[in-house]
Coordinates of C-alpha atoms and ligand atoms in Angstrom, one line a residue:
M33 CA 25.5 0.4 20.1
F34 CA 22.7 0.0 17.6
D35 CA 23.5 -2.2 14.5
W36 CA 21.2 -1.3 11.5
T37 CA 22.3 -4.4 9.9
H38 CA 21.3 -6.6 12.8
D39 CA 18.9 -5.0 15.2
P40 CA 15.2 -4.8 14.8
H41 CA 13.9 -1.3 13.5
R42 CA 11.3 0.0 11.4
R43 CA 11.4 2.0 8.2
F44 CA 9.3 4.9 6.7
N45 CA 7.9 4.9 3.3
P46 CA 7.6 8.6 2.2
L47 CA 5.5 7.7 -0.7
T48 CA 2.6 6.2 1.5
R49 CA 3.5 7.3 4.9
E50 CA 3.6 3.8 6.0
W51 CA 6.2 1.8 8.1
V52 CA 7.8 -1.6 7.6
L53 CA 9.5 -3.5 10.5
V54 CA 12.9 -4.9 9.5
S55 CA 14.1 -7.9 11.5
P56 CA 17.5 -8.6 10.1
H57 CA 18.7 -10.9 13.0
R58 CA 16.3 -13.6 12.1
T59 CA 18.6 -14.1 9.0
D60 CA 21.7 -14.5 11.0
R61 CA 21.8 -18.2 9.7
P62 CA 23.8 -18.4 6.5
W63 CA 22.3 -17.7 3.1
Q64 CA 20.3 -20.8 2.2
G65 CA 19.4 -19.8 -1.3
Q66 CA 18.9 -23.1 -2.7
T67 CA 18.1 -23.4 -6.6
E68 CA 15.4 -26.0 -7.7
E69 CA 16.0 -28.1 -10.7
K70 CA 15.4 -25.8 -13.6
A71 CA 11.9 -26.4 -14.8
V72 CA 11.9 -27.7 -18.4
D73 CA 10.5 -25.1 -20.7
T74 CA 7.4 -26.9 -22.0
E75 CA 5.5 -23.7 -23.4
P76 CA 5.3 -24.1 -27.1
A77 CA 5.9 -20.8 -29.6
Y78 CA 2.1 -21.2 -30.3
D79 CA -0.5 -22.8 -28.2
P80 CA -4.0 -23.7 -30.1
K81 CA -5.9 -23.6 -26.8
C82 CA -4.7 -20.2 -25.6
Y83 CA -7.1 -17.4 -25.8
L84 CA -4.2 -14.8 -26.1
C85 CA -2.5 -16.3 -29.1
P86 CA -2.9 -14.9 -32.6
G87 CA -5.6 -16.2 -34.6
N88 CA -7.4 -18.1 -31.7
S89 CA -10.8 -17.3 -30.4
R90 CA -11.6 -15.9 -27.0
A91 CA -14.8 -16.0 -24.7
G92 CA -17.8 -15.3 -26.7
G93 CA -16.4 -16.3 -30.1
V94 CA -14.2 -13.4 -30.7
R95 CA -11.3 -14.1 -32.8
N96 CA -7.8 -12.5 -32.3
P97 CA -6.1 -11.2 -35.3
A98 CA -2.8 -12.7 -36.5
Y99 CA -1.0 -10.0 -34.6
T100 CA 2.7 -9.6 -34.9
S101 CA 3.8 -7.2 -32.1
T102 CA 1.6 -6.2 -29.2
F103 CA -2.1 -6.6 -29.2
V104 CA -4.8 -4.6 -27.0
F105 CA -8.4 -5.6 -26.4
D106 CA -11.0 -4.9 -23.9
N107 CA -11.0 -7.7 -21.3
D108 CA -13.9 -10.2 -22.0
F109 CA -14.4 -10.6 -18.1
A110 CA -13.7 -7.0 -17.2
A111 CA -14.0 -6.0 -13.4
L112 CA -15.3 -2.6 -14.5
K113 CA -17.6 -1.5 -17.2
P114 CA -17.8 2.0 -18.9
D115 CA -21.8 2.2 -19.1
T116 CA -22.3 1.6 -15.3
P117 CA -25.1 3.9 -14.1
V118 CA -24.2 6.7 -11.5
E119 CA -25.4 6.0 -8.0
R120 CA -24.3 6.9 -4.6
F121 CA -25.2 5.5 -1.1
D122 CA -24.4 7.0 2.2
Q123 CA -25.7 5.9 5.7
D124 CA -24.6 8.0 8.6
G125 CA -21.1 8.2 6.8
L126 CA -20.6 4.7 8.0
L127 CA -22.0 2.9 5.0
Q128 CA -20.7 4.5 2.0
A129 CA -20.6 3.2 -1.6
E130 CA -20.7 4.8 -5.0
S131 CA -20.8 3.4 -8.7
E132 CA -17.3 3.2 -10.3
P133 CA -17.4 3.2 -14.1
G134 CA -14.1 1.9 -15.8
I135 CA -12.4 0.3 -18.7
C136 CA -10.2 -2.8 -18.4
R137 CA -8.0 -4.1 -21.3
V138 CA -5.5 -6.7 -21.8
V139 CA -2.1 -6.2 -23.4
C140 CA -0.3 -9.1 -25.1
F141 CA 3.4 -8.3 -25.1
S142 CA 4.1 -10.5 -27.8
P143 CA 2.6 -13.1 -30.3
R144 CA 5.0 -15.8 -28.9
H145 CA 3.3 -17.9 -26.3
D146 CA 6.6 -18.9 -24.8
L147 CA 8.3 -15.7 -24.2
T148 CA 8.5 -13.3 -21.0
L149 CA 9.7 -9.7 -20.6
A150 CA 13.1 -11.2 -19.7
G151 CA 13.3 -13.3 -23.0
M152 CA 12.1 -10.5 -25.3
E153 CA 14.1 -8.7 -27.6
L154 CA 14.8 -4.9 -27.0
A155 CA 12.9 -3.7 -29.9
S156 CA 9.9 -5.9 -28.9
L157 CA 10.1 -4.5 -25.3
R158 CA 10.2 -0.8 -26.9
Q159 CA 6.9 -1.7 -28.6
V160 CA 5.5 -2.9 -25.2
V161 CA 6.7 0.5 -23.7
D162 CA 5.2 2.4 -26.8
T163 CA 1.8 0.5 -26.2
W164 CA 1.6 1.3 -22.6
A165 CA 2.3 5.1 -23.3
D166 CA -0.5 5.0 -26.1
Q167 CA -3.1 3.4 -23.9
Y168 CA -2.3 5.6 -21.1
A169 CA -2.8 8.6 -23.6
E170 CA -6.0 7.2 -25.1
L171 CA -7.6 6.1 -21.9
G172 CA -6.5 9.2 -19.9
A173 CA -8.2 11.5 -22.5
I174 CA -11.5 10.0 -21.7
P175 CA -13.0 12.8 -19.6
W176 CA -14.2 10.7 -16.9
V177 CA -11.2 8.4 -16.5
R178 CA -9.0 9.8 -13.7
Y179 CA -6.3 7.1 -13.3
V180 CA -4.9 4.5 -15.6
Q181 CA -3.2 1.7 -13.9
I182 CA -0.9 -0.5 -16.0
F183 CA 0.2 -3.7 -14.5
E184 CA 1.4 -7.4 -14.9
N185 CA 0.8 -10.4 -12.8
R186 CA 3.6 -12.8 -13.8
G187 CA 3.6 -16.5 -12.9
A188 CA 1.0 -18.9 -11.6
M189 CA 2.0 -18.0 -8.1
M190 CA 0.8 -14.6 -8.6
G191 CA -2.5 -15.8 -10.2
A192 CA -1.9 -15.3 -13.8
S193 CA -4.0 -17.8 -15.3
N194 CA -2.3 -17.8 -18.7
P195 CA 1.6 -18.1 -19.4
H196 CA 1.2 -16.0 -22.6
P197 CA 3.2 -12.8 -21.8
H198 CA 0.5 -10.3 -21.2
G199 CA -0.5 -7.6 -18.7
Q200 CA -3.4 -5.6 -17.8
I201 CA -4.8 -1.9 -17.8
W202 CA -7.6 -0.7 -15.6
S203 CA -8.6 2.8 -16.0
N204 CA -11.4 4.2 -13.7
E205 CA -13.3 7.3 -12.5
R206 CA -11.5 7.7 -9.2
V207 CA -7.8 7.4 -8.5
P208 CA -7.3 4.1 -6.5
N209 CA -5.7 3.9 -3.0
E210 CA -1.9 3.5 -3.8
P211 CA -1.7 6.4 -6.4
A212 CA -3.9 8.5 -4.2
K213 CA -1.5 8.0 -1.4
E214 CA 1.4 8.8 -3.6
T215 CA -0.1 11.9 -5.1
Q216 CA -0.7 13.2 -1.6
Q217 CA 2.7 12.7 -0.3
Q218 CA 4.4 13.9 -3.5
H219 CA 2.4 17.1 -3.4
A220 CA 3.0 17.6 0.3
Y221 CA 6.8 17.1 -0.1
T222 CA 6.9 19.7 -3.0
T223 CA 4.9 22.1 -1.0
A224 CA 7.2 21.8 2.2
R225 CA 10.4 21.4 0.5
G226 CA 10.3 22.8 -3.1
G227 CA 11.8 19.8 -4.8
C228 CA 10.6 16.4 -6.0
L229 CA 10.4 13.5 -3.5
L230 CA 11.7 10.9 -6.0
C231 CA 14.2 13.1 -7.7
D232 CA 15.5 13.9 -4.3
Y233 CA 15.3 10.1 -3.2
L234 CA 16.9 9.0 -6.3
A235 CA 19.9 11.3 -5.8
L236 CA 20.3 10.2 -2.4
E237 CA 20.4 6.6 -3.6
L238 CA 22.8 7.1 -6.3
R239 CA 25.3 8.9 -3.8
D240 CA 24.7 6.1 -1.3
G241 CA 24.9 3.1 -3.9
Q242 CA 24.2 0.1 -1.7
R243 CA 20.6 -0.3 -2.6
I244 CA 21.1 0.2 -6.5
V245 CA 20.6 -2.9 -8.5
C246 CA 21.4 -1.8 -12.1
Q247 CA 21.3 1.6 -14.1
N248 CA 21.4 2.8 -17.7
E249 CA 21.5 6.4 -19.0
H250 CA 17.8 7.1 -18.5
F251 CA 16.6 4.7 -15.6
V252 CA 17.7 3.1 -12.3
A253 CA 16.4 0.1 -10.6
L254 CA 16.9 0.0 -6.7
V255 CA 15.6 -1.9 -3.7
P256 CA 13.8 0.9 -2.0
F257 CA 15.0 1.8 1.5
W258 CA 11.3 0.9 2.6
A259 CA 11.0 -2.2 0.7
V260 CA 8.3 -4.8 2.2
W261 CA 8.7 -7.7 -0.2
P262 CA 12.0 -9.5 0.0
F263 CA 13.3 -8.5 -3.4
E264 CA 10.9 -5.6 -4.3
T265 CA 12.3 -3.1 -6.6
L266 CA 11.6 0.6 -7.9
V267 CA 12.4 1.5 -11.3
L268 CA 12.8 5.4 -11.7
P269 CA 13.7 7.6 -14.6
R270 CA 16.7 9.8 -13.8
A271 CA 15.0 12.7 -15.2
H272 CA 11.8 14.3 -13.8
H273 CA 8.9 12.9 -15.9
G274 CA 5.3 12.3 -14.7
A275 CA 4.0 10.0 -17.4
L276 CA 5.3 7.5 -20.0
T277 CA 3.9 10.0 -22.7
D278 CA 6.5 12.4 -21.4
L279 CA 9.5 10.0 -22.4
A280 CA 11.5 10.8 -25.5
P281 CA 12.2 8.0 -27.7
D282 CA 15.8 7.2 -26.2
A283 CA 14.3 7.4 -22.8
R284 CA 11.7 4.7 -23.9
D285 CA 14.6 2.6 -25.2
G286 CA 16.1 3.0 -21.7
L287 CA 13.0 1.8 -20.0
A288 CA 12.7 -1.1 -22.4
D289 CA 16.5 -2.0 -21.6
M290 CA 15.8 -1.6 -17.7
L291 CA 12.8 -4.0 -17.9
R292 CA 15.0 -6.6 -19.7
R293 CA 18.0 -6.3 -17.4
L294 CA 16.0 -6.3 -14.2
T295 CA 13.8 -9.4 -15.1
R296 CA 16.9 -11.2 -16.4
R297 CA 18.5 -10.9 -13.0
Y298 CA 15.2 -11.8 -11.3
D299 CA 15.3 -15.2 -13.4
Q300 CA 18.9 -15.7 -12.3
L301 CA 18.0 -15.5 -8.6
F302 CA 16.4 -18.9 -8.1
Q303 CA 17.0 -20.2 -11.6
I304 CA 13.3 -20.2 -12.4
S305 CA 11.1 -17.6 -14.4
F306 CA 10.5 -15.4 -11.5
P307 CA 6.9 -14.5 -10.6
Y308 CA 5.9 -11.0 -9.5
S309 CA 3.3 -8.3 -9.7
M310 CA 4.6 -5.2 -11.4
G311 CA 2.9 -1.9 -12.3
L312 CA 3.6 1.7 -13.5
H313 CA 2.5 4.6 -11.3
Q314 CA 2.1 7.9 -13.4
R315 CA 0.2 11.1 -12.6
P316 CA -3.7 11.0 -12.7
T317 CA -5.5 11.9 -16.0
D318 CA -8.2 14.2 -14.4
G319 CA -6.7 17.2 -16.2
A320 CA -4.6 18.7 -13.5
P321 CA -0.9 19.1 -14.3
Y322 CA 0.4 17.5 -11.1
P323 CA 4.1 18.9 -11.7
E324 CA 5.1 17.0 -8.5
W325 CA 4.4 13.6 -10.0
H326 CA 7.6 11.4 -10.7
L327 CA 6.7 8.3 -13.1
H328 CA 8.1 4.9 -11.5
A329 CA 7.4 1.2 -11.7
H330 CA 7.1 -1.2 -8.7
F331 CA 8.1 -4.9 -9.0
Y332 CA 6.7 -6.8 -5.9
P333 CA 8.0 -10.6 -6.2
P334 CA 6.9 -13.0 -3.8
L335 CA 9.6 -15.4 -3.3
L336 CA 12.0 -15.2 -0.2
R337 CA 14.7 -18.0 -0.2
S338 CA 14.0 -20.3 -3.1
A339 CA 11.8 -21.1 -6.1
T340 CA 9.3 -22.4 -3.8
V341 CA 9.5 -20.8 -0.4
R342 CA 7.5 -17.5 -0.7
K343 CA 6.7 -14.6 1.6
F344 CA 3.2 -14.7 3.0
M345 CA 1.5 -11.7 4.5
V346 CA -0.1 -13.0 7.4
G347 CA -0.6 -12.6 11.3
Y348 CA 1.3 -9.5 12.4
E349 CA 1.6 -8.3 8.9
L350 CA -2.2 -8.1 8.3
L351 CA -3.0 -7.0 11.8
G352 CA 0.2 -4.9 12.8
Q353 CA 2.4 -3.8 9.8
P354 CA 4.6 -5.5 7.2
Q355 CA 7.8 -7.2 8.1
R356 CA 10.7 -8.4 6.5
D357 CA 13.9 -10.5 7.5
I358 CA 16.6 -9.8 4.8
T359 CA 17.7 -6.1 4.7
P360 CA 16.9 -4.2 1.6
E361 CA 20.6 -3.5 1.3
G362 CA 21.2 -7.4 1.5
A363 CA 18.6 -7.9 -1.2
A364 CA 20.1 -5.3 -3.6
E365 CA 23.5 -6.9 -3.0
R366 CA 22.4 -10.3 -4.1
L367 CA 20.3 -8.8 -7.1
R368 CA 23.5 -6.9 -8.0
A369 CA 25.9 -10.0 -7.9
L370 CA 23.8 -11.7 -10.8
S371 CA 24.3 -11.5 -14.5
E372 CA 22.0 -10.0 -17.0
Ligands
ZN244 ZN1 -0.7 -17.9 -26.1
ZN245 ZN1 11.2 13.9 -10.0
ZN246 ZN1 4.2 4.0 -6.6

């Protein structure tokens, strides 16, 4: 008899058409979740040397305003530039390249240098949600911008160079790989079955319950059935919305509440400020309606068993396919057991 909690198997991600290998028997050893000594909070509320703190100067001598809530500026070291000349290269279809214009912005979530999403007040988190929505609308309205990618790298482990709470927004002319796959898959699902892929998936998860982490009136956080990272989560609005700009004020409060509750659970897991990459996926901004698109956020945390033991994507995962040991159900159970 096959045992899904024990025997090796693979699971399908309907958003990307990719498979993940699950090897739960490798965690038959008892849960070894050790907690490290809690790091002493050494960050000051204001750091005179931080280029993101209010009133400080950045690269090139630009001075930040004395901002009091969120603050957005064009990245001084942008990976993309809006005035990139148009060029295309194609040799026998094997060597293809094309110019890629874009705009990269930085969003400071708070003037406080020592906060994280988990430590911010609900009203401040709501301002972050509103800022994201405004930026999505503003950048998406630029005729050549077809995708607006909002994301946050949290923690030195994820390459965040500055502890000041901030995220980034990269908007560019062509839809990047991940949202392009999701656009195709959501469209194919709606064409074949009539409904919305993520509305149907959420309904199924709410009936089942074993992968749900937490929920409020408007949003649900769950460990997806096809999660690759040990404590990966997907945050979904209960209602069918394709972008942040479609969210009514109470739903925006709901997203702020969900960000706070989920990040506070993460911080409890190994008793540290939990590192992750997170980002929002919304419908492209090329002017097409994309009625099949269902807004969501992904959290991809790298940690596996403790504050220092992280998952690496190496060997078989680079050459074959992603693999995980603890089941998504086991991960959800651990996250569910924590307080907020
Ligand atoms: Zn700062
Ligand atoms: Zn939907
Ligand atoms: Zn996505």
